[in-house]
GROMACS .gro file of C-alpha atoms in nm:
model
  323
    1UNK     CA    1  15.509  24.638  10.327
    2UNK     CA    2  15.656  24.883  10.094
    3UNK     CA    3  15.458  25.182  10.041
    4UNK     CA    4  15.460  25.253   9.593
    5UNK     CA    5  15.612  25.649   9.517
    6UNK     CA    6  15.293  25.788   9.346
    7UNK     CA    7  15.044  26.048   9.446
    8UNK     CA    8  14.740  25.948   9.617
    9UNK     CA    9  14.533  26.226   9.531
   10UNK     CA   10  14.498  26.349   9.895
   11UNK     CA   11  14.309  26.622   9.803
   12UNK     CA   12  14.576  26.821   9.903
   13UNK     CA   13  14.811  27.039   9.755
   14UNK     CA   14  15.063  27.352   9.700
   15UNK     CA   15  14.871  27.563   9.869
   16UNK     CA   16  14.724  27.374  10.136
   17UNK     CA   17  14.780  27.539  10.503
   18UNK     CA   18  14.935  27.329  10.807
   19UNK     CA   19  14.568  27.409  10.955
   20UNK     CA   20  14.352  27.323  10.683
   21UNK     CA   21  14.544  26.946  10.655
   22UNK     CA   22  14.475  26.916  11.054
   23UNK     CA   23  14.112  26.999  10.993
   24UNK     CA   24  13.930  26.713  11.224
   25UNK     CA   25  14.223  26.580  11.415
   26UNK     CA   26  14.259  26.576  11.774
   27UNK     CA   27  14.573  26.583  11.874
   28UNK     CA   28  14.495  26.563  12.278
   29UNK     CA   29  14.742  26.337  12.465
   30UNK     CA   30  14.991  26.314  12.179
   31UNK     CA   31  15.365  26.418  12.249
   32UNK     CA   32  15.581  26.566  11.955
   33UNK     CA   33  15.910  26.689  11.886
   34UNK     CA   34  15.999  26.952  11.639
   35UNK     CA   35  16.366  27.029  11.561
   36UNK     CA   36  16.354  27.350  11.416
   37UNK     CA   37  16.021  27.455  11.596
   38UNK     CA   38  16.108  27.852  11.702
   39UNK     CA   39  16.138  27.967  11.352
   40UNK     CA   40  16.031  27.927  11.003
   41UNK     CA   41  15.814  27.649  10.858
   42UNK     CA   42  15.889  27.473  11.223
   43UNK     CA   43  15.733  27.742  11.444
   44UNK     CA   44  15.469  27.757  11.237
   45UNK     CA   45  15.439  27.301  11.255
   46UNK     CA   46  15.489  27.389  11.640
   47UNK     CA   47  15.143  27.622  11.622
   48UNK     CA   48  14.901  27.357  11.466
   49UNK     CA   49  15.048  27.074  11.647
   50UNK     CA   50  14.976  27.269  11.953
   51UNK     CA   51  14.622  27.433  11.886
   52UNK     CA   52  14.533  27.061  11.766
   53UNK     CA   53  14.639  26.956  12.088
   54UNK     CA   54  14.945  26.826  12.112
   55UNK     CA   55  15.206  26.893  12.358
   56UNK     CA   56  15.502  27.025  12.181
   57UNK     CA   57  15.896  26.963  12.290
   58UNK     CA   58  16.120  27.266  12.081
   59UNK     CA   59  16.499  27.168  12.141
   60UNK     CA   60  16.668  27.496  12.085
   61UNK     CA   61  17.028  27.570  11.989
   62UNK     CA   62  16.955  27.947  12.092
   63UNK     CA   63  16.699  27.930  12.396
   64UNK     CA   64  16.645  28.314  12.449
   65UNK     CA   65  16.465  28.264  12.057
   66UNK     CA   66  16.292  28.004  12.093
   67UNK     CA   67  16.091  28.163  12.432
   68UNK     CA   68  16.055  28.486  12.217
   69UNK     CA   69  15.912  28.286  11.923
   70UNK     CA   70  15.710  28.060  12.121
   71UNK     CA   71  15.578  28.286  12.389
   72UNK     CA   72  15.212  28.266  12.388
   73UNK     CA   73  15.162  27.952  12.233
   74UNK     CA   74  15.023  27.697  12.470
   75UNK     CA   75  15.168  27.331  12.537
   76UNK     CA   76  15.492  27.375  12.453
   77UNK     CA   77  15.830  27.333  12.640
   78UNK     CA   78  16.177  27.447  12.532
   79UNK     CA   79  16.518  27.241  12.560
   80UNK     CA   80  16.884  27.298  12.454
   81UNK     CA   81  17.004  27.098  12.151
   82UNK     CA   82  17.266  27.193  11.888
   83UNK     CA   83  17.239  26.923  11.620
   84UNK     CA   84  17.561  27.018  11.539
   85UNK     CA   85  17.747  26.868  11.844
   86UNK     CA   86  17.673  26.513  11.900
   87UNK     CA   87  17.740  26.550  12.283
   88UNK     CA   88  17.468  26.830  12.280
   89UNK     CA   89  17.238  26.564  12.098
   90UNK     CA   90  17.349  26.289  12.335
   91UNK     CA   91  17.304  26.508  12.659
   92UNK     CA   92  16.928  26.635  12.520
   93UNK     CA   93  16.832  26.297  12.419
   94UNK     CA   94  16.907  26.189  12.779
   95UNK     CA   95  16.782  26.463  12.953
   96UNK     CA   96  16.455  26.287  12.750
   97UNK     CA   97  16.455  25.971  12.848
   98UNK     CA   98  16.459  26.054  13.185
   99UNK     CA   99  16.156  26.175  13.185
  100UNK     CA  100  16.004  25.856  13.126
  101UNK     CA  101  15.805  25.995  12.818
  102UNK     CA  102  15.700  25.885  12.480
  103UNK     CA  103  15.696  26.033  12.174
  104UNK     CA  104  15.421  25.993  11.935
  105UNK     CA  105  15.564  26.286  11.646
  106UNK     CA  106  15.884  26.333  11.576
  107UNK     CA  107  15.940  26.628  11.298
  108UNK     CA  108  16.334  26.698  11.201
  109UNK     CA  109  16.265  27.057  11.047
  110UNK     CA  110  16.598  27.209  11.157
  111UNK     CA  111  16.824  27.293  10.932
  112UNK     CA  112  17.114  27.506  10.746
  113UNK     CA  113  17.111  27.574  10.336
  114UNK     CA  114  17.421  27.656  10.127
  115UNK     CA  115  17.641  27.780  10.422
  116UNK     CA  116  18.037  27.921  10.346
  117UNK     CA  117  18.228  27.602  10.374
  118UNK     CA  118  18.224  27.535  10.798
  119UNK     CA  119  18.372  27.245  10.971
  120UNK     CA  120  18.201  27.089  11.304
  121UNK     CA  121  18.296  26.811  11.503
  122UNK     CA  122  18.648  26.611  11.384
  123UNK     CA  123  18.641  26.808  11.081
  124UNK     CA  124  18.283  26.752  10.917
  125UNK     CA  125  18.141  26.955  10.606
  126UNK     CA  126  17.865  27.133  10.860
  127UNK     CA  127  17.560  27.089  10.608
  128UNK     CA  128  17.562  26.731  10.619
  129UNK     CA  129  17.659  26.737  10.982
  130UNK     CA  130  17.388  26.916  11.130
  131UNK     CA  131  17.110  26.829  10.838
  132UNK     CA  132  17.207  26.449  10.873
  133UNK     CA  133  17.377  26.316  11.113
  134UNK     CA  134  17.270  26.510  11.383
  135UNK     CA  135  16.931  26.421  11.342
  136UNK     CA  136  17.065  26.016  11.275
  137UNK     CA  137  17.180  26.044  11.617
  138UNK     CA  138  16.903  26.210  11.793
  139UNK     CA  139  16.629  25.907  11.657
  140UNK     CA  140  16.868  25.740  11.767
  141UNK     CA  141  16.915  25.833  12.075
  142UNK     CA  142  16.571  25.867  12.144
  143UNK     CA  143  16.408  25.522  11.999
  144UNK     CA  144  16.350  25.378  12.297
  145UNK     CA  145  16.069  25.648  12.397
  146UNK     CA  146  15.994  25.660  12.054
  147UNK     CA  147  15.595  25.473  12.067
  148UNK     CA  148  15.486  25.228  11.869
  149UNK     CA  149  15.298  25.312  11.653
  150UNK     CA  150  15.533  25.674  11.592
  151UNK     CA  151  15.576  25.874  11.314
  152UNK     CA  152  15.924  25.996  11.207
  153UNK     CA  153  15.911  26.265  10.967
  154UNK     CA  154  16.245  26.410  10.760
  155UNK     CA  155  16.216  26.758  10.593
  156UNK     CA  156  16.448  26.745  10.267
  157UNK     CA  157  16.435  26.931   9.983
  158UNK     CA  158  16.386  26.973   9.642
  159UNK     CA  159  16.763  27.049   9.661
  160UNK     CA  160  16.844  26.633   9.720
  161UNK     CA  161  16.809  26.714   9.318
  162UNK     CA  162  17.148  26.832   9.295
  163UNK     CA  163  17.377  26.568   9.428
  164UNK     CA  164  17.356  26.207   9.569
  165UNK     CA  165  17.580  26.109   9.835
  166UNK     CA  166  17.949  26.119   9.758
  167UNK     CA  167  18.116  25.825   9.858
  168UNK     CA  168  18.417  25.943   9.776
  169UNK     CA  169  18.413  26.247   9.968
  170UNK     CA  170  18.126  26.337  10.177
  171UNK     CA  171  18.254  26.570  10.422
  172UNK     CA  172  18.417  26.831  10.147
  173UNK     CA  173  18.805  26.773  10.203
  174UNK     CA  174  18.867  26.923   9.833
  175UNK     CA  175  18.624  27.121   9.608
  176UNK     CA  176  18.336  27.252   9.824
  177UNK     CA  177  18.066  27.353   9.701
  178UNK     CA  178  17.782  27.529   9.892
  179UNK     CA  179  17.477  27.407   9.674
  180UNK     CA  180  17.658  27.018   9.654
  181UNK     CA  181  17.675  26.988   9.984
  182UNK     CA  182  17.356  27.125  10.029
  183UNK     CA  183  17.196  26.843   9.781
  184UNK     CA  184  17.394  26.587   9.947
  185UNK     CA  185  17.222  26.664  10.294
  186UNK     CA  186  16.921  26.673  10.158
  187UNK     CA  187  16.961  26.332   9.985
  188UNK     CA  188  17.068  26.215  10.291
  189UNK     CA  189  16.747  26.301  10.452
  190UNK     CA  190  16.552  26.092  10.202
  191UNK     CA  191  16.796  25.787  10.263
  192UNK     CA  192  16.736  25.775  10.635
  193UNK     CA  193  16.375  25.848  10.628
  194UNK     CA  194  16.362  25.518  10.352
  195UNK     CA  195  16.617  25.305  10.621
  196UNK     CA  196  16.410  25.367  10.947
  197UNK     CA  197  16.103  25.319  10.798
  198UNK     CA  198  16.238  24.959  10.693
  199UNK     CA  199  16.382  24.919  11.039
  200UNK     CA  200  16.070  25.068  11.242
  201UNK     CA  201  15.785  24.848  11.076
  202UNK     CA  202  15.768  24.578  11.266
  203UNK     CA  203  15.675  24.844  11.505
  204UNK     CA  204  15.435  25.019  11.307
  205UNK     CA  205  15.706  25.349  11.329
  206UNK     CA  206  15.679  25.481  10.967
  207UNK     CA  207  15.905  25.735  10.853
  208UNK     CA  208  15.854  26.024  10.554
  209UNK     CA  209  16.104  26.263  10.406
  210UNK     CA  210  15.932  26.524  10.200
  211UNK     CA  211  16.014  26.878   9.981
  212UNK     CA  212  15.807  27.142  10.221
  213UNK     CA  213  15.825  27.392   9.888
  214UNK     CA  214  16.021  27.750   9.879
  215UNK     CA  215  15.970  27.994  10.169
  216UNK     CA  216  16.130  28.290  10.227
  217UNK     CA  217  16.237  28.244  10.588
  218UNK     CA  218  16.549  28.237  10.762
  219UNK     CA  219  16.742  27.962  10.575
  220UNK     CA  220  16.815  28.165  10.315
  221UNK     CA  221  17.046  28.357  10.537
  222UNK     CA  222  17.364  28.271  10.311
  223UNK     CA  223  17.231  28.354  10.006
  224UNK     CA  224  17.391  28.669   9.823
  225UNK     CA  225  17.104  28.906   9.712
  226UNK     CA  226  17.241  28.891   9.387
  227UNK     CA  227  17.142  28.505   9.352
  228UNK     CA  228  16.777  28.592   9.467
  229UNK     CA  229  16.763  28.802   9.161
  230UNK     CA  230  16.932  28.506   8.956
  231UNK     CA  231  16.673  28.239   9.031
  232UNK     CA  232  16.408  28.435   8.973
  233UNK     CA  233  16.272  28.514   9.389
  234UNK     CA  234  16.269  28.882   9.354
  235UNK     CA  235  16.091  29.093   9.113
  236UNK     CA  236  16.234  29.384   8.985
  237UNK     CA  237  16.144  29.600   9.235
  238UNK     CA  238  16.295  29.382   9.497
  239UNK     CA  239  15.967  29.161   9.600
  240UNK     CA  240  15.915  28.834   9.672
  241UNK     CA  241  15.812  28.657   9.335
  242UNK     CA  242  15.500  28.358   9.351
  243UNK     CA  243  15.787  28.110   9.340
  244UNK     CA  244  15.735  28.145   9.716
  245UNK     CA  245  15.462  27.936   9.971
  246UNK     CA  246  15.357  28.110  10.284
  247UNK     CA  247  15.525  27.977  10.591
  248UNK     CA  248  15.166  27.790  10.677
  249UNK     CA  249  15.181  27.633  10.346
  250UNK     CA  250  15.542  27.559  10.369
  251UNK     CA  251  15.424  27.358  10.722
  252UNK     CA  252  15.150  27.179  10.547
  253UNK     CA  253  15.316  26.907  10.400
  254UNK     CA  254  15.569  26.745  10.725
  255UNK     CA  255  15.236  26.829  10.920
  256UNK     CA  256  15.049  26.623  10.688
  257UNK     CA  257  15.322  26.379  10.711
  258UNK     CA  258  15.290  26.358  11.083
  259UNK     CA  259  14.934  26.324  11.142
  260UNK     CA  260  14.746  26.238  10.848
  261UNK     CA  261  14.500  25.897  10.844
  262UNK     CA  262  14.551  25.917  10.472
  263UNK     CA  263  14.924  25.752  10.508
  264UNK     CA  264  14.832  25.507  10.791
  265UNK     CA  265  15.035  25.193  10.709
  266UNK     CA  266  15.207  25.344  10.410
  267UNK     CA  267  15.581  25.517  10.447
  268UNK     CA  268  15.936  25.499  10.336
  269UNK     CA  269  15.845  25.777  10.075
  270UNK     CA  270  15.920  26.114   9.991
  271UNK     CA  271  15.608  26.355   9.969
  272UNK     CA  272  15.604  26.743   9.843
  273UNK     CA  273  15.246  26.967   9.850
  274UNK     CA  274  15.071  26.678  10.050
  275UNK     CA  275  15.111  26.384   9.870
  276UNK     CA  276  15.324  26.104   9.791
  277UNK     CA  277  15.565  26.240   9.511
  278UNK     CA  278  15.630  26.087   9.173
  279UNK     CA  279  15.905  25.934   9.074
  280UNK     CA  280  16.125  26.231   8.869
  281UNK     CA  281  16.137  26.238   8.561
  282UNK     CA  282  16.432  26.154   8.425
  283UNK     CA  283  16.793  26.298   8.422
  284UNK     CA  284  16.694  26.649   8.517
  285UNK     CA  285  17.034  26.776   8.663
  286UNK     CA  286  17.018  27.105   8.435
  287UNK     CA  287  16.679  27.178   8.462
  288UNK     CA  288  16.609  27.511   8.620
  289UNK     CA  289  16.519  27.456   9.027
  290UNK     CA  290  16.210  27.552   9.030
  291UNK     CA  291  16.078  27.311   8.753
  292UNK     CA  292  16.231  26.972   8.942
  293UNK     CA  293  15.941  26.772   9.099
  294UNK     CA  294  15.942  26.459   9.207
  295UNK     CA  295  16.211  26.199   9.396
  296UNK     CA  296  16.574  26.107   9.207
  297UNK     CA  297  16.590  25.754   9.220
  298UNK     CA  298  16.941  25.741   9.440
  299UNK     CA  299  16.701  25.945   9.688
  300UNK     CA  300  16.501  25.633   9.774
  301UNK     CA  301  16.753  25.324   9.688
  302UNK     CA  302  16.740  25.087   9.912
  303UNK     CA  303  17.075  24.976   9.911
  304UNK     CA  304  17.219  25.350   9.932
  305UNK     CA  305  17.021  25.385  10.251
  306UNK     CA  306  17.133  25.106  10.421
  307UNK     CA  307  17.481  25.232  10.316
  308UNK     CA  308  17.439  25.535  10.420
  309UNK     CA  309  17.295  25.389  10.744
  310UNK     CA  310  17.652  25.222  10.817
  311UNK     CA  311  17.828  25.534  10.726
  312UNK     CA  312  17.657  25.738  10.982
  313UNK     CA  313  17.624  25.462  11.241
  314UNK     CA  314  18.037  25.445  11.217
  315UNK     CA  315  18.082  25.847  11.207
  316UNK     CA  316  17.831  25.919  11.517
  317UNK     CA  317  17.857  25.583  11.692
  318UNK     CA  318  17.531  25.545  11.770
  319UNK     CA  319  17.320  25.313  11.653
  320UNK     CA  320  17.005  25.133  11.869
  321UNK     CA  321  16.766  25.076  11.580
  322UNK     CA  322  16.934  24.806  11.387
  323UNK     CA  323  17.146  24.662  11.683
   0.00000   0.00000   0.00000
């Protein structure tokens, strides 16, 4: 069953906290992992899973954080991981399995945004590296303690606006640029969120890739000042404008995502302020960021994720879902 990409009038919406959309669900016994879960829109998807009940796994490319950030928060456990070396992913992802566990929630939140041009690995552009395929390889890696039953959940971006996937050239060699390779990652996360949720069905594993909204957390770490001024996130006196969600709105929607009854047997789809998104409208390449909504269609093509799919199955070698 394909799931149709319109709204479902959740009730939801932009300003919706991670809290509020977990109002009534009891997370007790449930095991999640959040990538990303020390800082951000991910610590804060680390809180509500936890005070709902959950147990929470953080992997955590810098450890000493992640305790910092996550000190007093109940049920929750810290690993290594840098999704940016696949043997890091690989050794995580079997330090995992050995513990015989399964995984109910599995939230890829981590991520880097419009980064100088940085190679990882044999040579990759490192957006796409650490946004994509690191997280390709760690569901990978970890579907066979994934449950039936699991949800997957892929935080893109508004961003997969400004590029589809470059066949040509995804890893940079000529012509980088930041905010391209930023879109393409993002795309990317769309694409594999449509792919596993065809391949995870029969299982009743859904996957969801969703636009959390803009907050003003660390990812914007790369960002010149000047630019902030540019798009319009600072006022003239330097503050944060409204075109900014609170980090506990920013959480809402992958939360939602994760746990709601609402999307039980529905996925494949890309959601932004808890709901399904519509389809966008139209060729809207020039429009100014903060007026795109919706999905592009190359975002959700079916045959683009399966390509994609082969692509990163051939750069990571891993691939146990479809094999």
């Amino acid at each position: 069953m394909t799931t149709p990409q319109h709204k479902i009038g959740s009730g939801y919406g932009a300003t919706s906290t991670a809290a509020e959309v977990l109002t009534g669900i009891d997370l007790t016994g449930k095991l999640a992992l959040v990538t990303g879960g020390y800082s951000g829109i991910g610590l804060e998807t680390t809180r509500v899973l936890a005070n709902a009940g959950a147990h929470v796994i953080v992997p955590a490319r810098r450890r000493a954080t992640a305790e910092e950030a996550l000190a007093g928060i109940a049920n929750t456990e810290i690993d290594e991981l840098d999704l940016a070396d696949l043997d890091s992913v690989d050794a995580f992802a079997g330090r995992f399995l050995a513990t015989g566990r399964r995984l109910d929630l599995l939230i890829g939140s981590a991520g880097i945004m419009a980064c100088p041009e940085t190679r990882v690995g044999p040579g990759w552009e490192a957006q796409f590296a650490t946004n994509h395929l690191g997280h390709f390889a760690l569901v990978n890696h970890l579907w066979p303690a994934i449950a039936d039953g699991a949800r997957v959940v892929s935080v893109s971006s508004r961003g997969h606006h400004f590029s589809p996937i470059r066949w040509d050239d995804v890893h940079f060699g000529h012509d980088y640029d930041r905010w391209l390779a930023y879109g393409q990652a993002k795309t990317a996360n769309v694409l594999f969120a449509v792919h596993l949720d065809r391949l995870g069905r029969h299982r009743g594993v859904r996957a969801f890739a969703l636009h959390p909204g803009s907050i003003m957390t660390n990812l914007l770490r790369h960002i010149p000042r000047d630019e902030w001024h540019a798009h319009g996130w600072l006022d003239e006196q330097g503050n944060p404008t409204d075109y900014f969600k609170t980090p506990e709105a920013g959480a809402a929607t992958q939360v939602w995502a994760a746990t709601s009854p609402q999307l039980d047997g529905m996925g494949g789809v890309y959601l932004e302020d808890c709901d399904i998104a519509e389809p966008a409208p139209g060729e809207d390449g020039v429009t100014a960021v903060r007026h795109r909504v919706g999905v592009r269609d190359y975002a959700i093509d079916t045959g683009e994720a399966a390509r994609l799919w082969a692509l990163s199955a051939d750069l990571t070698g891993v691939d146990t879902i479809s094999r």
